[in-house]
mmCIF file of C-alpha atoms and ligand atoms in Angstrom:
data_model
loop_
_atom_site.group_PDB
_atom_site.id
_atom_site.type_symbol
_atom_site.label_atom_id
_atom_site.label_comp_id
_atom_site.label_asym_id
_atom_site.label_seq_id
_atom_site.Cartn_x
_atom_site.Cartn_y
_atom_site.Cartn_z
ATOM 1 C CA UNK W 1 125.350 136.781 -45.502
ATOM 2 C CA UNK W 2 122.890 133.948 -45.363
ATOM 3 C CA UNK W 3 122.974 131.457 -48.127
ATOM 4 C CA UNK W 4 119.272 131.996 -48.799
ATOM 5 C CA UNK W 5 120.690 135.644 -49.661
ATOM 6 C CA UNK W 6 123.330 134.026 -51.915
ATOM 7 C CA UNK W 7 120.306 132.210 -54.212
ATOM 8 C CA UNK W 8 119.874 133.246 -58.185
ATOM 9 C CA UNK W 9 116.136 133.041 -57.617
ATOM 10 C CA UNK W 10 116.364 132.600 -61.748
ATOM 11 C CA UNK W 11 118.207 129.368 -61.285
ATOM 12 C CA UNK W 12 116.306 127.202 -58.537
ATOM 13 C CA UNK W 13 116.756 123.705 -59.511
ATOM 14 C CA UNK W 14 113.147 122.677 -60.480
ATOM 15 C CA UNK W 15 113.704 119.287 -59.166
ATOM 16 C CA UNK W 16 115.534 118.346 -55.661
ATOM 17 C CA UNK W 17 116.001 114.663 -54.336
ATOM 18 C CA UNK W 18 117.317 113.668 -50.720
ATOM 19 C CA UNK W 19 118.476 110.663 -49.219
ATOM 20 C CA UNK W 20 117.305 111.594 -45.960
ATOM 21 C CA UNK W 21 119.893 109.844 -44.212
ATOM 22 C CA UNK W 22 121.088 109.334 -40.285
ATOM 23 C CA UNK W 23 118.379 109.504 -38.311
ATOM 24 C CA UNK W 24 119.292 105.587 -36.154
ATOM 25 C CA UNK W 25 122.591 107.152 -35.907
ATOM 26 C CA UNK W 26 121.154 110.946 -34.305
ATOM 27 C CA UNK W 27 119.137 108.621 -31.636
ATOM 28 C CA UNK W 28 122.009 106.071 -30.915
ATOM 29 C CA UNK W 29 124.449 109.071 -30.016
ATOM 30 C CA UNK W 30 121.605 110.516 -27.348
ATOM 31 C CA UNK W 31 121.207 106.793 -26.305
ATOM 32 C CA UNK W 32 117.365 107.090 -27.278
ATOM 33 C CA UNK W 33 115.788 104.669 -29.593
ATOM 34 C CA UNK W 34 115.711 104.654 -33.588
ATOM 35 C CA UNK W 35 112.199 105.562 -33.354
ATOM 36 C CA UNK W 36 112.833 108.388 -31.507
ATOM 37 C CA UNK W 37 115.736 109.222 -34.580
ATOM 38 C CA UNK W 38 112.997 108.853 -36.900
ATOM 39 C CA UNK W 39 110.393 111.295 -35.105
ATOM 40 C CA UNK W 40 113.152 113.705 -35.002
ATOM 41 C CA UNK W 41 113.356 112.956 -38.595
ATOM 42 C CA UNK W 42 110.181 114.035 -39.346
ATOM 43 C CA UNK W 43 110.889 118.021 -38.299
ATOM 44 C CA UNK W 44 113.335 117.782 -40.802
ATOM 45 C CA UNK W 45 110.797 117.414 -43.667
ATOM 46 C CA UNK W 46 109.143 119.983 -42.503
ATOM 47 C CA UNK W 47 111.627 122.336 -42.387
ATOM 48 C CA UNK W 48 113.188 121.479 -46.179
ATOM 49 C CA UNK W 49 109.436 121.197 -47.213
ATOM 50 C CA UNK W 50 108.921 124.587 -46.135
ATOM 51 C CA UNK W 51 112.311 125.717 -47.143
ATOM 52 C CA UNK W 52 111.894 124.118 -50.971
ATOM 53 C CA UNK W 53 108.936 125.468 -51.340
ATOM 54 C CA UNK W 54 109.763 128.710 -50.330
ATOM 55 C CA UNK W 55 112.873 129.298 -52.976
ATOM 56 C CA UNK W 56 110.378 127.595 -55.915
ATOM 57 C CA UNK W 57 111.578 124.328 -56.134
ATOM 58 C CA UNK W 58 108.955 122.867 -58.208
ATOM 59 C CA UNK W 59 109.687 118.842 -57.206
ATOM 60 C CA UNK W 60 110.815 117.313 -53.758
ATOM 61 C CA UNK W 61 111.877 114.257 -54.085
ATOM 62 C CA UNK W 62 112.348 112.877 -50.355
ATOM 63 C CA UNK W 63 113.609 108.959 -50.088
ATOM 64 C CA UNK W 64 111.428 107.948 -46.957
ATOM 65 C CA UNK W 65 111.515 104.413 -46.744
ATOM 66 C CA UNK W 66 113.692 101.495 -49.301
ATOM 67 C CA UNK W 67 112.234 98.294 -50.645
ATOM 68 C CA UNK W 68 115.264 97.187 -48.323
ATOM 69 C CA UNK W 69 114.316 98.477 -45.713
ATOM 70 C CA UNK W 70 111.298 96.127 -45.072
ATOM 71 C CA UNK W 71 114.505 94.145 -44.089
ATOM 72 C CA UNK W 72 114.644 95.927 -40.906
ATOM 73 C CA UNK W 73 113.352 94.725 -37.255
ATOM 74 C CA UNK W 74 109.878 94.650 -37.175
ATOM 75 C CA UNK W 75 109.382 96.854 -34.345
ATOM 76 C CA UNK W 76 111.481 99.672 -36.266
ATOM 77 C CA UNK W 77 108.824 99.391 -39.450
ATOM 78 C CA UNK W 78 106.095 99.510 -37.079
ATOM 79 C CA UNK W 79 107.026 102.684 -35.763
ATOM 80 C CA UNK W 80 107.638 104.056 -39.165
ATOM 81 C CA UNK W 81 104.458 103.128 -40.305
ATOM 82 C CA UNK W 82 102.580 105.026 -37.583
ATOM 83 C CA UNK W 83 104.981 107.967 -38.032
ATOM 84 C CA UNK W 84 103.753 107.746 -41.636
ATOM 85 C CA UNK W 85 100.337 107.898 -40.903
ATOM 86 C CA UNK W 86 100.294 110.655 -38.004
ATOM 87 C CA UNK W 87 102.477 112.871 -40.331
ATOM 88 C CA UNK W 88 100.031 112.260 -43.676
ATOM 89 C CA UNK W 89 97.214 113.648 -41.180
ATOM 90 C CA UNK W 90 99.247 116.307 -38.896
ATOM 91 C CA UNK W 91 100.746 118.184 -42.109
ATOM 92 C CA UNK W 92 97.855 118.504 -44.209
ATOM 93 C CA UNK W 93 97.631 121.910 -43.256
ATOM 94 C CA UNK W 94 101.187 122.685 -44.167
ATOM 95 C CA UNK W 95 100.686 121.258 -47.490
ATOM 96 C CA UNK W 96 97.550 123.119 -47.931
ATOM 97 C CA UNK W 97 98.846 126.384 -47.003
ATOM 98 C CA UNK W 98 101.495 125.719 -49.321
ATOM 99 C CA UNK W 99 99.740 124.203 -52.308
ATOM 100 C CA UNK W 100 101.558 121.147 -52.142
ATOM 101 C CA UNK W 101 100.886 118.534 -53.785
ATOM 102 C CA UNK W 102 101.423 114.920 -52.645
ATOM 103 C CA UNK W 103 102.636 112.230 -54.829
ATOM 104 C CA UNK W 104 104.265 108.910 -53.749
ATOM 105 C CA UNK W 105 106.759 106.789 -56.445
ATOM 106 C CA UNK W 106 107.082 103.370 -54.883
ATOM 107 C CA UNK W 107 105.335 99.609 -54.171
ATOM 108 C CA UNK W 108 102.657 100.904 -52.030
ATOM 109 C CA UNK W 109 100.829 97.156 -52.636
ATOM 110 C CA UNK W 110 103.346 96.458 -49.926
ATOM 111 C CA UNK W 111 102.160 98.126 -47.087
ATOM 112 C CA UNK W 112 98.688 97.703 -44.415
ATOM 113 C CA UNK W 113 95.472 98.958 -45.849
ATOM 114 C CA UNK W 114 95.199 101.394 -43.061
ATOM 115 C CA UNK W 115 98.440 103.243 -44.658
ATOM 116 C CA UNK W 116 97.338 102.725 -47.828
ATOM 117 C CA UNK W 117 94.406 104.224 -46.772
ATOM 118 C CA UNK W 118 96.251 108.054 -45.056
ATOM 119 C CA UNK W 119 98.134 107.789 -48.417
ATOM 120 C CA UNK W 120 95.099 107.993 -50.651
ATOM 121 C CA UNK W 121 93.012 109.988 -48.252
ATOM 122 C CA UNK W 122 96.454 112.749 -48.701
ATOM 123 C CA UNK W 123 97.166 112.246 -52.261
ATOM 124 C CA UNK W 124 93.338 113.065 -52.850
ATOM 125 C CA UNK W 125 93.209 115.982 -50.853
ATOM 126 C CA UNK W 126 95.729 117.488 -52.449
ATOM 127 C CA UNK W 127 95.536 116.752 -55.889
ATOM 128 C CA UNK W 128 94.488 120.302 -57.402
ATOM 129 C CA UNK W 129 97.518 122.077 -55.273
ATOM 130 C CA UNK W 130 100.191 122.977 -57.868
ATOM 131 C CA UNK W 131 102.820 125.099 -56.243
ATOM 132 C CA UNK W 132 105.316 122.166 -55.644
ATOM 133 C CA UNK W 133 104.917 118.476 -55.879
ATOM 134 C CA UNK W 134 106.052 116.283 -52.793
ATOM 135 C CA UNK W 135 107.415 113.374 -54.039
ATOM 136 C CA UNK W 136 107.533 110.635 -50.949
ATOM 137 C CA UNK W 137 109.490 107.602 -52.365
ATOM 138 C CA UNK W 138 108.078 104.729 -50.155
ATOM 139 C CA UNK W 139 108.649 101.311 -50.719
ATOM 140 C CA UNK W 140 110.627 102.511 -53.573
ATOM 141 C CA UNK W 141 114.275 101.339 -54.642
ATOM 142 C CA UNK W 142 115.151 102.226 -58.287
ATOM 143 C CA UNK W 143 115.631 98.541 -59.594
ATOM 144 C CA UNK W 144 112.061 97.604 -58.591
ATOM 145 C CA UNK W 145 111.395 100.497 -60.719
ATOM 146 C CA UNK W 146 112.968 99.448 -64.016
ATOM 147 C CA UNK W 147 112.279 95.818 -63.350
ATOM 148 C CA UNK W 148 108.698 97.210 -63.565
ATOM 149 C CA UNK W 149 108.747 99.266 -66.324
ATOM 150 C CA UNK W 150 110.932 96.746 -68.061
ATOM 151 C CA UNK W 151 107.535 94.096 -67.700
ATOM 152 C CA UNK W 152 105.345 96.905 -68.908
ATOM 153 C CA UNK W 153 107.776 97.580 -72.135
ATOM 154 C CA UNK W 154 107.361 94.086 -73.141
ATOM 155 C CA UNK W 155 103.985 93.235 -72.106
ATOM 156 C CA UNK W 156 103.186 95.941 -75.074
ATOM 157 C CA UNK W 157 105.615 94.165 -77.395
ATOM 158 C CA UNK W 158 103.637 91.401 -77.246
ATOM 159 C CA UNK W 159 100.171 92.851 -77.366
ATOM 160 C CA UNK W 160 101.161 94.670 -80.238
ATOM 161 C CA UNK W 161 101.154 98.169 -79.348
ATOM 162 C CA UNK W 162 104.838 98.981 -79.068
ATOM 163 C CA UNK W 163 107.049 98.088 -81.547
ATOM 164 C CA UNK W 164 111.280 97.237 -80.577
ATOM 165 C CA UNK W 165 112.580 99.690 -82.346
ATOM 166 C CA UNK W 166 110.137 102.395 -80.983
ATOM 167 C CA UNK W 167 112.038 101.753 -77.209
ATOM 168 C CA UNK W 168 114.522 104.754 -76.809
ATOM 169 C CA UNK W 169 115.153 106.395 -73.586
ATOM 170 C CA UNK W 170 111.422 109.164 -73.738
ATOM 171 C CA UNK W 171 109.244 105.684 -73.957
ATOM 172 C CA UNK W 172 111.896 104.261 -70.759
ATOM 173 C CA UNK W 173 110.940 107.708 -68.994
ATOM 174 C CA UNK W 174 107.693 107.167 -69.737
ATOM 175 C CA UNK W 175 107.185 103.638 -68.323
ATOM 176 C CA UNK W 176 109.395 105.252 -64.944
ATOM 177 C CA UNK W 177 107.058 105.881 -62.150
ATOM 178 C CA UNK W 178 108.398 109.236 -62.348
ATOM 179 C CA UNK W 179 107.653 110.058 -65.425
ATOM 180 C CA UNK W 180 105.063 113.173 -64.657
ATOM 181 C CA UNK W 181 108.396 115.303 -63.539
ATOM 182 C CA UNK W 182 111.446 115.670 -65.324
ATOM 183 C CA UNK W 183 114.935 114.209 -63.742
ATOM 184 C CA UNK W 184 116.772 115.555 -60.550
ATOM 185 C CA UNK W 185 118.481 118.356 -60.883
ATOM 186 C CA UNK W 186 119.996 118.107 -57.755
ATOM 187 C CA UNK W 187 120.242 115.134 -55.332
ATOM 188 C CA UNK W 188 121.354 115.612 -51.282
ATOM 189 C CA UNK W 189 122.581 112.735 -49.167
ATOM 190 C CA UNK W 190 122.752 113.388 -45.551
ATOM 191 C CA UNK W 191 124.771 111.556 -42.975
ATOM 192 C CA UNK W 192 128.418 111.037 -44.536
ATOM 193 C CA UNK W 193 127.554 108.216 -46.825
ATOM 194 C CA UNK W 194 128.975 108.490 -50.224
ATOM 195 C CA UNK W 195 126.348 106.259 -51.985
ATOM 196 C CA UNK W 196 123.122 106.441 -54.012
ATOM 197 C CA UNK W 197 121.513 103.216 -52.026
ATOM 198 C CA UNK W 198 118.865 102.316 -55.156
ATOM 199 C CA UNK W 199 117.386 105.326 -55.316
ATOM 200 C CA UNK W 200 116.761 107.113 -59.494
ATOM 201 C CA UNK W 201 119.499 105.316 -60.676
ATOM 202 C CA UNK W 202 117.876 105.829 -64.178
ATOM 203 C CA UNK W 203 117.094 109.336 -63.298
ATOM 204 C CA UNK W 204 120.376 110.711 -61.673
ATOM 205 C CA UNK W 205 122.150 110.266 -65.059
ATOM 206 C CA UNK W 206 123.411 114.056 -65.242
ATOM 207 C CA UNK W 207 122.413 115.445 -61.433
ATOM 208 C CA UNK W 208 124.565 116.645 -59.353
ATOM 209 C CA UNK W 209 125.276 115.320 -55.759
ATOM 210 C CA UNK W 210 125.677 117.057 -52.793
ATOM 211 C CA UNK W 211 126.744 115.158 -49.867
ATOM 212 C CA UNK W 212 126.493 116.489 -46.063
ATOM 213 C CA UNK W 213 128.007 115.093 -43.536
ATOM 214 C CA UNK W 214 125.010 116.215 -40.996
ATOM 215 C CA UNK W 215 122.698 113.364 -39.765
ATOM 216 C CA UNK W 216 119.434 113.880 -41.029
ATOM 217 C CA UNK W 217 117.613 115.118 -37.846
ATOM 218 C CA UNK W 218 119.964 118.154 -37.909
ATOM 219 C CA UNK W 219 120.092 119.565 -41.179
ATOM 220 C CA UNK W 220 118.299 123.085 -40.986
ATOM 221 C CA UNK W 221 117.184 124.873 -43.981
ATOM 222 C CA UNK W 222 120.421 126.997 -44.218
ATOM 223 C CA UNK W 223 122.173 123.848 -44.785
ATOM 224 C CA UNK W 224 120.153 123.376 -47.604
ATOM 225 C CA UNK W 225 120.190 126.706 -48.907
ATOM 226 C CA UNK W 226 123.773 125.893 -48.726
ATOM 227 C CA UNK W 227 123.502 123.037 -51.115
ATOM 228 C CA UNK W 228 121.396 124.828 -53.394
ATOM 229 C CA UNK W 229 124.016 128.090 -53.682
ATOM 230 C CA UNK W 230 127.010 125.132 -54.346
ATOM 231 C CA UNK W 231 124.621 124.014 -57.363
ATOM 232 C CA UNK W 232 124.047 127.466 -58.660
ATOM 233 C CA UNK W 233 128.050 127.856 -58.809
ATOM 234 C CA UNK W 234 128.510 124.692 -60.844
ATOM 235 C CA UNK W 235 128.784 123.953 -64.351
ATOM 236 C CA UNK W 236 126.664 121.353 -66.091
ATOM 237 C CA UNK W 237 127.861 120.331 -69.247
ATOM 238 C CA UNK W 238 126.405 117.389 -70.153
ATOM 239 C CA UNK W 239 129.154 116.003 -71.773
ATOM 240 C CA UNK W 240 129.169 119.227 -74.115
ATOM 241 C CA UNK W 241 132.019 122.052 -73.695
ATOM 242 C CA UNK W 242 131.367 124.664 -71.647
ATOM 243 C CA UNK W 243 129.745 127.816 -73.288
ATOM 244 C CA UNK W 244 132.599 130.216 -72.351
ATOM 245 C CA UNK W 245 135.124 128.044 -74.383
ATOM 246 C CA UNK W 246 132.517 128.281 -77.782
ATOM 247 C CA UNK W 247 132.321 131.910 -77.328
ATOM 248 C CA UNK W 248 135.878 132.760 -77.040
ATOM 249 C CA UNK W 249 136.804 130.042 -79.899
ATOM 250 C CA UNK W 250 133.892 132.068 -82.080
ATOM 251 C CA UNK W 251 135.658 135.617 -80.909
HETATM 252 C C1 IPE L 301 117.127 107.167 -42.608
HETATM 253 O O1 IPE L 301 117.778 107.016 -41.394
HETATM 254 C C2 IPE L 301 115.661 106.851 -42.516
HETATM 255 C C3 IPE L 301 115.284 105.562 -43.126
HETATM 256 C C4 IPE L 301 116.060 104.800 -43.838
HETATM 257 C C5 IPE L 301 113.903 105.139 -42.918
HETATM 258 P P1 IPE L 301 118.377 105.620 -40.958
HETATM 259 O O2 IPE L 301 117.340 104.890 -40.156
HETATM 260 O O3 IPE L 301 118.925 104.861 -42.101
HETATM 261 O O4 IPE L 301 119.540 106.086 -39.985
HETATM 262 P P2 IPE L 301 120.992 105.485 -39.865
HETATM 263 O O5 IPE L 301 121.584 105.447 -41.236
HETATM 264 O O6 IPE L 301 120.830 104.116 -39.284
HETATM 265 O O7 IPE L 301 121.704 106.403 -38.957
HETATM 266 C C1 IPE L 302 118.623 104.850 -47.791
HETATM 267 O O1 IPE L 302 119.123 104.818 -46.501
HETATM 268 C C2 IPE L 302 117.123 104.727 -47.753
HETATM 269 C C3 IPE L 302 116.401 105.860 -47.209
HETATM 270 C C4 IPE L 302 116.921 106.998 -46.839
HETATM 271 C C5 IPE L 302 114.982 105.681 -47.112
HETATM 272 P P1 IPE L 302 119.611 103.457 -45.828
HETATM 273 O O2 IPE L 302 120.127 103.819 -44.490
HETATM 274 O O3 IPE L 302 118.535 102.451 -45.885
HETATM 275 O O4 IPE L 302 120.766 102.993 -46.821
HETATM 276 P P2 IPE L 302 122.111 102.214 -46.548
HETATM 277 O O5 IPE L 302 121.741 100.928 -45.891
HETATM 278 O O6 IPE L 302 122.944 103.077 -45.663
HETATM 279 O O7 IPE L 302 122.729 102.048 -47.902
HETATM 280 MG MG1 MG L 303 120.765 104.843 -42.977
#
């Protein structure tokens, strides 16, 4: 049996993240350039795009490019930035066919006008699409984040409008650049790394992590079906009991 098979259609997590992890690595093993990693990459999305959207996850969260990553050679950011661009244009059909919508959480200040320019052009397009929301965190890293909602917090301390004892965690949410979607219920690393790398730190409070030890350019949808079918078999308790033990206590 397939894991797709194996999925409680009645308990999808609404919101997936990934760490899409691994692609430098896929290239340097085939002795081919990171680039050519990252292109590879890029069928990836597709496929857990397609796959995400097909089970009725309602938010994808994919972590496409760090605040430190700007860090790497320039050459490599070049060559992400035109993959960027080229994939904004080439899959607007596959998010229109879908009704995807495209959202991006991150510092896009930081990049060229041209790519600030695909990422309007694609947000715009597909504003009114409402089947699932593509989240593209892009010049993102989670303490950038805080640090920013932090400065908006207290810039409405001191024009009056917030009080201090009105901040709780809904008004933190609310100043998070994700606050249109509630938190991940679910977050995938690829590659065999065992950390979050400054991604929803704020937001990962109570998800649980799956980690795959598959490089990024080969993870198939099955693999994330996979994932999904381990989350459906786990227990959340959020620092509750589990039900089971109220019941039988109440029996
Ligand atoms: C993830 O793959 C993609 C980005 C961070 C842009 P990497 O480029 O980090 O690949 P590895 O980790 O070096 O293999
Ligand atoms: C995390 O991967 C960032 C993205 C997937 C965009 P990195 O490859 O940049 O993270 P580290 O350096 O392994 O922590
Ligand atoms: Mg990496």
């Amino acid at each position: 049996m397939s894991f797709l098979q194996a999925i409680q259609p009645d308990k999808v997590p609404a919101h997936v993240a990934v760490i899409m992890d691994g692609n430098g690595r896929w290239a340097q093993a085939r002795n081919l350039a990171r680039a050519q990693g990252h292109l590879e990459g890029v069928k990836t999305v597709r496929r857990i795009t397609e796959a995400a959207c097909r089970i009725g996850v309602r938010y994808l969260t994919l972590y496409a490019f760090s605040t430190e990553n700007w860090g790497r050679p320039q050459e490599e950011i070049s060559s992400l930035m035109g993959l960027l661009v080229s994939c904004l244009q080439n899959e607007m059909p596959l998010f229109m066919q879908n009704g995807i919508r495209l959202r991006v959480i991150g510092n896009t200040g930081d990049f060229s006008p041209e790519v600030q320019q695909a990422m309007r052009q694609a947000l715009d397009q597909t504003a009114a699409n409402n089947r699932m929301d593509l989240v593209l965190a892009l010049s993102y890293s989670s303490r950038w984040e805080i640090t920013e909602a932090m400065k908006d917090l207290a810039l409405r301390v001191k024009n009056g409008s917030l009080s201090p004892e009105a901040i709780d965690a809904g008004k933190i949410n609310e100043s998070l650049k994700t606050a249109f979607m509630p938190d991940p219920d679910l977050l995938i690393r690829t590659s065999g790394e065992h950390r979050i790398s400054n991604f929803l730190l704020w937001q990962i409070a109570y998800s649980e992590l799956f980690f795959s030890p598959v490089l990024w350019p080969d993870f198939t949808e099955e693999m994330f079906y996979e994932a999904i079918a381990d989350f459906q078999g786990r227990e959340r308790r959020f620092g509750r009991i589990a039900d089971t033990t109220l019941n039988s206590e109440k029996a």
